[in-house]
Structures are given as structure tokens and as C-alpha cells.
Amino acid sequence: MRIVIGVNVFICFVVLVIPILMPKSEKVAVILPPWSEPSKIIQVIADAGGALVNGGRLDWIAVTTSESDDFVSKLYQAGAVIVIDGSIAAACL
């Protein structure tokens, strides 16, 4: 019974948080796996056709921008694990 309650709480959390984190502007934060090579973040951004705006304290987080309508999907195709709105990026950097 505890597992069912825990799963329901997790699903509710995800449903509430996802719309807040979804990219709404041209500037987005890209997050790769922590074990990625330091140059991988630049490669992912370049492959998606974006421009680096700011790097993070960590080598696997960066802020990028592009005017392309499908930029977020291109980032995921290039290897991004998470792409969040750029206004939230200050907390990641």
C-alpha cells in the first residue's frame, strides 16, 4: 500500500513540476549526464544549431539559445538529457 501511495505522490509531483520547467523562451538550460566529457555540452549545443550563452559551475550544464522553432527537440536528439526554461537556469549555474 505504501508503494502505491508513493507512486501516486511522485506522479502528482511530476505533473505539477513539468509545466513549470518546460522551455518557454529562446534561452534554455541544457543538462547532460554528470559523467559526460567536458566538451560534450558544447558538441550537443553545436549539433542542435545553438549558441552558448553561459556555462555552469558544472561541465555538464550550460545555457544556450537559438531562434529555431524545434531547438529543444534538436537538443534532445543531439544528446541532452534535460532541457529546462532559461529563466530557471540561474538556479542551475
Short mmCIF file of N, CA, C and O in Angstrom, two decimals:
data_model
loop_
_atom_site.label_atom_id
_atom_site.label_comp_id
_atom_site.label_asym_id
_atom_site.label_seq_id
_atom_site.Cartn_x
_atom_site.Cartn_y
_atom_site.Cartn_z
N MET A 1 0.82 -1.19 0.00
CA MET A 1 0.00 0.00 0.00
C MET A 1 0.87 1.26 0.00
O MET A 1 0.55 2.23 -0.65
N ARG A 2 1.99 1.25 0.72
CA ARG A 2 2.87 2.42 0.76
C ARG A 2 3.46 2.71 -0.61
O ARG A 2 3.66 3.86 -0.97
N ILE A 3 3.75 1.65 -1.36
CA ILE A 3 4.31 1.83 -2.69
C ILE A 3 3.31 2.54 -3.60
O ILE A 3 3.67 3.45 -4.34
N VAL A 4 2.05 2.15 -3.53
CA VAL A 4 1.02 2.77 -4.35
C VAL A 4 0.88 4.25 -4.00
O VAL A 4 0.79 5.10 -4.89
N ILE A 5 0.88 4.57 -2.73
CA ILE A 5 0.79 5.96 -2.30
C ILE A 5 2.02 6.74 -2.76
O ILE A 5 1.91 7.85 -3.27
N GLY A 6 3.19 6.15 -2.62
CA GLY A 6 4.43 6.80 -3.05
C GLY A 6 4.44 7.07 -4.54
O GLY A 6 4.85 8.16 -4.99
N VAL A 7 4.00 6.12 -5.32
CA VAL A 7 3.93 6.30 -6.78
C VAL A 7 2.95 7.40 -7.13
O VAL A 7 3.22 8.24 -8.00
N ASN A 8 1.81 7.43 -6.48
CA ASN A 8 0.81 8.48 -6.74
C ASN A 8 1.35 9.86 -6.39
O ASN A 8 1.12 10.83 -7.12
N VAL A 9 2.04 9.98 -5.28
CA VAL A 9 2.63 11.26 -4.89
C VAL A 9 3.67 11.70 -5.91
O VAL A 9 3.71 12.86 -6.32
N PHE A 10 4.50 10.77 -6.36
CA PHE A 10 5.52 11.07 -7.36
C PHE A 10 4.88 11.54 -8.66
O PHE A 10 5.31 12.53 -9.26
N ILE A 11 3.85 10.87 -9.12
CA ILE A 11 3.17 11.25 -10.36
C ILE A 11 2.55 12.64 -10.23
O ILE A 11 2.66 13.46 -11.15
N CYS A 12 1.94 12.93 -9.10
CA CYS A 12 1.38 14.27 -8.87
C CYS A 12 2.47 15.33 -8.90
O CYS A 12 2.29 16.40 -9.47
N PHE A 13 3.61 15.04 -8.29
CA PHE A 13 4.73 15.96 -8.29
C PHE A 13 5.20 16.23 -9.72
O PHE A 13 5.40 17.38 -10.11
N VAL A 14 5.36 15.19 -10.50
CA VAL A 14 5.81 15.34 -11.88
C VAL A 14 4.82 16.16 -12.69
O VAL A 14 5.20 17.05 -13.46
N VAL A 15 3.54 15.88 -12.53
CA VAL A 15 2.51 16.59 -13.28
C VAL A 15 2.52 18.09 -12.93
O VAL A 15 2.29 18.93 -13.79
N LEU A 16 2.83 18.43 -11.70
CA LEU A 16 2.86 19.83 -11.30
C LEU A 16 4.16 20.53 -11.71
O LEU A 16 4.15 21.71 -12.04
N VAL A 17 5.27 19.82 -11.70
CA VAL A 17 6.57 20.44 -11.96
C VAL A 17 6.90 20.57 -13.45
O VAL A 17 7.50 21.56 -13.87
N ILE A 18 6.52 19.61 -14.24
CA ILE A 18 6.87 19.61 -15.66
C ILE A 18 6.44 20.90 -16.38
O ILE A 18 7.26 21.49 -17.08
N PRO A 19 5.22 21.37 -16.22
CA PRO A 19 4.87 22.62 -16.92
C PRO A 19 5.70 23.83 -16.49
O PRO A 19 5.94 24.73 -17.28
N ILE A 20 6.17 23.84 -15.27
CA ILE A 20 6.98 24.95 -14.78
C ILE A 20 8.35 24.92 -15.44
O ILE A 20 8.92 25.96 -15.77
N LEU A 21 8.90 23.74 -15.65
CA LEU A 21 10.24 23.60 -16.20
C LEU A 21 10.29 23.64 -17.72
O LEU A 21 11.36 23.82 -18.29
N MET A 22 9.18 23.47 -18.40
CA MET A 22 9.18 23.43 -19.86
C MET A 22 9.69 24.75 -20.43
O MET A 22 9.32 25.82 -19.97
N PRO A 23 10.56 24.67 -21.43
CA PRO A 23 11.10 25.89 -22.04
C PRO A 23 10.01 26.75 -22.66
O PRO A 23 9.17 26.26 -23.40
N LYS A 24 10.04 28.05 -22.33
CA LYS A 24 9.05 29.00 -22.83
C LYS A 24 9.69 30.14 -23.62
O LYS A 24 9.00 30.98 -24.14
N SER A 25 11.00 30.17 -23.66
CA SER A 25 11.68 31.25 -24.35
C SER A 25 12.79 30.68 -25.22
O SER A 25 13.01 29.47 -25.25
N GLU A 26 13.51 31.55 -25.91
CA GLU A 26 14.61 31.10 -26.76
C GLU A 26 15.80 30.61 -25.93
O GLU A 26 16.58 29.80 -26.38
N LYS A 27 15.95 31.12 -24.72
CA LYS A 27 17.07 30.74 -23.86
C LYS A 27 16.68 29.54 -23.00
O LYS A 27 15.66 29.56 -22.32
N VAL A 28 17.50 28.48 -23.08
CA VAL A 28 17.22 27.26 -22.33
C VAL A 28 18.49 26.77 -21.62
O VAL A 28 19.60 27.09 -22.04
N ALA A 29 18.29 26.02 -20.57
CA ALA A 29 19.41 25.37 -19.88
C ALA A 29 19.44 23.92 -20.34
O ALA A 29 18.42 23.24 -20.36
N VAL A 30 20.63 23.47 -20.72
CA VAL A 30 20.84 22.10 -21.19
C VAL A 30 21.59 21.34 -20.11
O VAL A 30 22.60 21.82 -19.60
N ILE A 31 21.10 20.16 -19.79
CA ILE A 31 21.73 19.33 -18.77
C ILE A 31 22.05 17.97 -19.38
O ILE A 31 21.19 17.33 -19.97
N LEU A 32 23.31 17.58 -19.25
CA LEU A 32 23.78 16.28 -19.71
C LEU A 32 24.05 15.38 -18.51
O LEU A 32 24.03 15.86 -17.37
N PRO A 33 24.33 14.11 -18.73
CA PRO A 33 24.70 13.25 -17.60
C PRO A 33 25.97 13.77 -16.93
O PRO A 33 26.87 14.27 -17.61
N PRO A 34 26.07 13.69 -15.61
CA PRO A 34 27.24 14.22 -14.89
C PRO A 34 28.56 13.59 -15.32
O PRO A 34 29.60 14.20 -15.19
N TRP A 35 28.54 12.39 -15.84
CA TRP A 35 29.77 11.71 -16.22
C TRP A 35 30.22 12.05 -17.65
O TRP A 35 31.19 11.51 -18.14
N SER A 36 29.52 12.98 -18.31
CA SER A 36 29.88 13.37 -19.68
C SER A 36 31.23 14.07 -19.71
O SER A 36 31.63 14.73 -18.76
N GLU A 37 31.90 13.94 -20.84
CA GLU A 37 33.15 14.66 -21.06
C GLU A 37 32.86 16.16 -21.04
O GLU A 37 31.80 16.58 -21.50
N PRO A 38 33.79 16.99 -20.57
CA PRO A 38 33.55 18.44 -20.51
C PRO A 38 33.21 19.07 -21.86
O PRO A 38 32.43 20.01 -21.91
N SER A 39 33.75 18.56 -22.94
CA SER A 39 33.48 19.15 -24.25
C SER A 39 32.15 18.70 -24.84
O SER A 39 31.68 19.27 -25.84
N LYS A 40 31.51 17.73 -24.24
CA LYS A 40 30.26 17.18 -24.78
C LYS A 40 29.14 18.21 -24.82
O LYS A 40 28.35 18.24 -25.77
N ILE A 41 29.05 19.08 -23.82
CA ILE A 41 27.97 20.07 -23.78
C ILE A 41 28.07 21.02 -24.97
O ILE A 41 27.06 21.37 -25.57
N ILE A 42 29.29 21.41 -25.34
CA ILE A 42 29.50 22.30 -26.49
C ILE A 42 29.09 21.56 -27.77
O ILE A 42 28.47 22.15 -28.65
N GLN A 43 29.43 20.29 -27.86
CA GLN A 43 29.10 19.50 -29.04
C GLN A 43 27.59 19.36 -29.20
O GLN A 43 27.07 19.49 -30.30
N VAL A 44 26.88 19.11 -28.11
CA VAL A 44 25.43 18.97 -28.16
C VAL A 44 24.79 20.27 -28.62
O VAL A 44 23.90 20.28 -29.49
N ILE A 45 25.23 21.39 -28.08
CA ILE A 45 24.68 22.69 -28.46
C ILE A 45 24.97 22.99 -29.92
O ILE A 45 24.10 23.44 -30.67
N ALA A 46 26.19 22.73 -30.37
CA ALA A 46 26.56 22.97 -31.77
C ALA A 46 25.76 22.08 -32.71
O ALA A 46 25.28 22.53 -33.76
N ASP A 47 25.61 20.80 -32.36
CA ASP A 47 24.86 19.87 -33.20
C ASP A 47 23.40 20.28 -33.34
O ASP A 47 22.77 20.01 -34.36
N ALA A 48 22.86 20.94 -32.32
CA ALA A 48 21.47 21.39 -32.36
C ALA A 48 21.32 22.75 -33.03
O ALA A 48 20.21 23.22 -33.24
N GLY A 49 22.44 23.39 -33.35
CA GLY A 49 22.39 24.68 -34.02
C GLY A 49 22.22 25.85 -33.07
O GLY A 49 21.73 26.90 -33.47
N GLY A 50 22.64 25.69 -31.85
CA GLY A 50 22.50 26.75 -30.85
C GLY A 50 23.80 27.49 -30.61
O GLY A 50 24.85 27.15 -31.15
N ALA A 51 23.69 28.52 -29.79
CA ALA A 51 24.85 29.32 -29.40
C ALA A 51 24.97 29.29 -27.87
O ALA A 51 23.98 29.48 -27.17
N LEU A 52 26.17 29.09 -27.39
CA LEU A 52 26.41 29.06 -25.95
C LEU A 52 26.24 30.47 -25.38
O LEU A 52 26.81 31.43 -25.88
N VAL A 53 25.42 30.58 -24.34
CA VAL A 53 25.20 31.86 -23.67
C VAL A 53 26.03 31.94 -22.40
O VAL A 53 26.68 32.93 -22.14
N ASN A 54 26.02 30.84 -21.62
CA ASN A 54 26.71 30.83 -20.34
C ASN A 54 26.97 29.39 -19.92
O ASN A 54 26.10 28.55 -20.09
N GLY A 55 28.14 29.15 -19.38
CA GLY A 55 28.44 27.83 -18.83
C GLY A 55 28.08 27.80 -17.36
O GLY A 55 27.90 28.84 -16.73
N GLY A 56 27.97 26.63 -16.83
CA GLY A 56 27.64 26.49 -15.42
C GLY A 56 28.87 26.18 -14.59
O GLY A 56 29.98 26.06 -15.11
N ARG A 57 28.68 26.08 -13.29
CA ARG A 57 29.77 25.66 -12.41
C ARG A 57 30.18 24.24 -12.72
O ARG A 57 31.30 23.83 -12.47
N LEU A 58 29.26 23.51 -13.29
CA LEU A 58 29.50 22.12 -13.64
C LEU A 58 29.63 22.01 -15.16
O LEU A 58 28.96 22.70 -15.91
N ASP A 59 30.50 21.10 -15.60
CA ASP A 59 30.77 20.97 -17.04
C ASP A 59 29.61 20.39 -17.83
O ASP A 59 29.63 20.41 -19.05
N TRP A 60 28.61 19.89 -17.17
CA TRP A 60 27.51 19.24 -17.87
C TRP A 60 26.22 20.05 -17.86
O TRP A 60 25.15 19.55 -18.19
N ILE A 61 26.32 21.34 -17.50
CA ILE A 61 25.17 22.25 -17.54
C ILE A 61 25.59 23.52 -18.26
O ILE A 61 26.66 24.08 -17.99
N ALA A 62 24.75 24.00 -19.18
CA ALA A 62 25.03 25.25 -19.90
C ALA A 62 23.73 25.90 -20.33
O ALA A 62 22.70 25.24 -20.47
N VAL A 63 23.78 27.20 -20.55
CA VAL A 63 22.64 27.95 -21.07
C VAL A 63 22.92 28.24 -22.53
O VAL A 63 24.02 28.66 -22.89
N THR A 64 21.94 28.03 -23.36
CA THR A 64 22.09 28.21 -24.79
C THR A 64 20.85 28.89 -25.37
O THR A 64 19.82 28.99 -24.70
N THR A 65 20.97 29.33 -26.60
CA THR A 65 19.85 29.98 -27.26
C THR A 65 19.87 29.67 -28.75
O THR A 65 20.92 29.38 -29.32
N SER A 66 18.70 29.75 -29.35
CA SER A 66 18.56 29.59 -30.79
C SER A 66 17.19 30.14 -31.18
O SER A 66 16.27 30.15 -30.38
N GLU A 67 17.09 30.58 -32.42
CA GLU A 67 15.81 31.08 -32.92
C GLU A 67 15.01 29.99 -33.61
O GLU A 67 13.91 30.23 -34.07
N SER A 68 15.55 28.79 -33.68
CA SER A 68 14.88 27.67 -34.33
C SER A 68 13.64 27.26 -33.54
O SER A 68 13.67 27.20 -32.31
N ASP A 69 12.56 26.97 -34.26
CA ASP A 69 11.32 26.56 -33.60
C ASP A 69 11.42 25.20 -32.94
O ASP A 69 10.76 24.94 -31.94
N ASP A 70 12.24 24.32 -33.49
CA ASP A 70 12.36 22.97 -32.94
C ASP A 70 13.71 22.76 -32.23
O ASP A 70 14.23 21.66 -32.19
N PHE A 71 14.22 23.82 -31.63
CA PHE A 71 15.53 23.78 -30.97
C PHE A 71 15.57 22.77 -29.83
O PHE A 71 16.52 22.01 -29.69
N VAL A 72 14.53 22.73 -29.02
CA VAL A 72 14.50 21.81 -27.87
C VAL A 72 14.56 20.37 -28.36
O VAL A 72 15.33 19.56 -27.83
N SER A 73 13.80 20.04 -29.37
CA SER A 73 13.84 18.66 -29.88
C SER A 73 15.20 18.34 -30.50
O SER A 73 15.69 17.22 -30.37
N LYS A 74 15.83 19.33 -31.13
CA LYS A 74 17.17 19.12 -31.67
C LYS A 74 18.19 18.88 -30.56
O LYS A 74 19.10 18.07 -30.71
N LEU A 75 18.04 19.57 -29.44
CA LEU A 75 18.93 19.34 -28.29
C LEU A 75 18.78 17.92 -27.76
O LEU A 75 19.77 17.26 -27.47
N TYR A 76 17.55 17.45 -27.65
CA TYR A 76 17.33 16.08 -27.20
C TYR A 76 17.92 15.07 -28.19
O TYR A 76 18.54 14.09 -27.79
N GLN A 77 17.76 15.33 -29.48
CA GLN A 77 18.32 14.44 -30.49
C GLN A 77 19.85 14.44 -30.44
O GLN A 77 20.48 13.42 -30.73
N ALA A 78 20.44 15.57 -30.06
CA ALA A 78 21.90 15.68 -30.01
C ALA A 78 22.49 15.05 -28.74
O ALA A 78 23.70 14.89 -28.64
N GLY A 79 21.65 14.72 -27.77
CA GLY A 79 22.15 14.05 -26.58
C GLY A 79 21.82 14.69 -25.24
O GLY A 79 22.26 14.21 -24.20
N ALA A 80 21.04 15.77 -25.23
CA ALA A 80 20.66 16.40 -23.96
C ALA A 80 19.73 15.46 -23.18
O ALA A 80 18.89 14.78 -23.76
N VAL A 81 19.90 15.42 -21.87
CA VAL A 81 19.06 14.60 -21.02
C VAL A 81 17.86 15.40 -20.54
O VAL A 81 16.74 14.92 -20.52
N ILE A 82 18.11 16.66 -20.16
CA ILE A 82 17.06 17.55 -19.67
C ILE A 82 17.27 18.91 -20.30
O ILE A 82 18.40 19.42 -20.37
N VAL A 83 16.19 19.54 -20.74
CA VAL A 83 16.21 20.90 -21.25
C VAL A 83 15.12 21.65 -20.50
O VAL A 83 13.97 21.27 -20.53
N ILE A 84 15.52 22.72 -19.78
CA ILE A 84 14.57 23.48 -18.99
C ILE A 84 14.59 24.94 -19.40
O ILE A 84 15.48 25.39 -20.10
N ASP A 85 13.59 25.67 -18.97
CA ASP A 85 13.47 27.08 -19.30
C ASP A 85 14.67 27.87 -18.82
O ASP A 85 15.19 27.63 -17.73
N GLY A 86 15.11 28.83 -19.61
CA GLY A 86 16.29 29.63 -19.28
C GLY A 86 16.10 30.51 -18.06
O GLY A 86 17.09 30.85 -17.40
N SER A 87 14.87 30.88 -17.74
CA SER A 87 14.66 31.71 -16.56
C SER A 87 14.94 30.95 -15.28
O SER A 87 15.25 31.54 -14.25
N ILE A 88 14.88 29.64 -15.33
CA ILE A 88 15.20 28.80 -14.18
C ILE A 88 16.70 28.49 -14.13
O ILE A 88 17.22 28.02 -13.14
N ALA A 89 17.38 28.80 -15.21
CA ALA A 89 18.79 28.45 -15.34
C ALA A 89 19.68 29.08 -14.27
O ALA A 89 20.70 28.51 -13.90
N ALA A 90 19.31 30.22 -13.74
CA ALA A 90 20.12 30.87 -12.71
C ALA A 90 20.30 29.96 -11.50
O ALA A 90 21.37 29.98 -10.86
N ALA A 91 19.33 29.16 -11.21
CA ALA A 91 19.44 28.24 -10.07
C ALA A 91 20.41 27.10 -10.38
O ALA A 91 20.99 26.52 -9.47
N CYS A 92 20.62 26.80 -11.64
CA CYS A 92 21.49 25.70 -12.04
C CYS A 92 22.94 26.14 -12.17
O CYS A 92 23.83 25.31 -12.22
N LEU A 93 23.17 27.43 -12.31
CA LEU A 93 24.52 27.91 -12.60
C LEU A 93 25.26 28.38 -11.39
O LEU A 93 24.93 28.66 -10.39
#
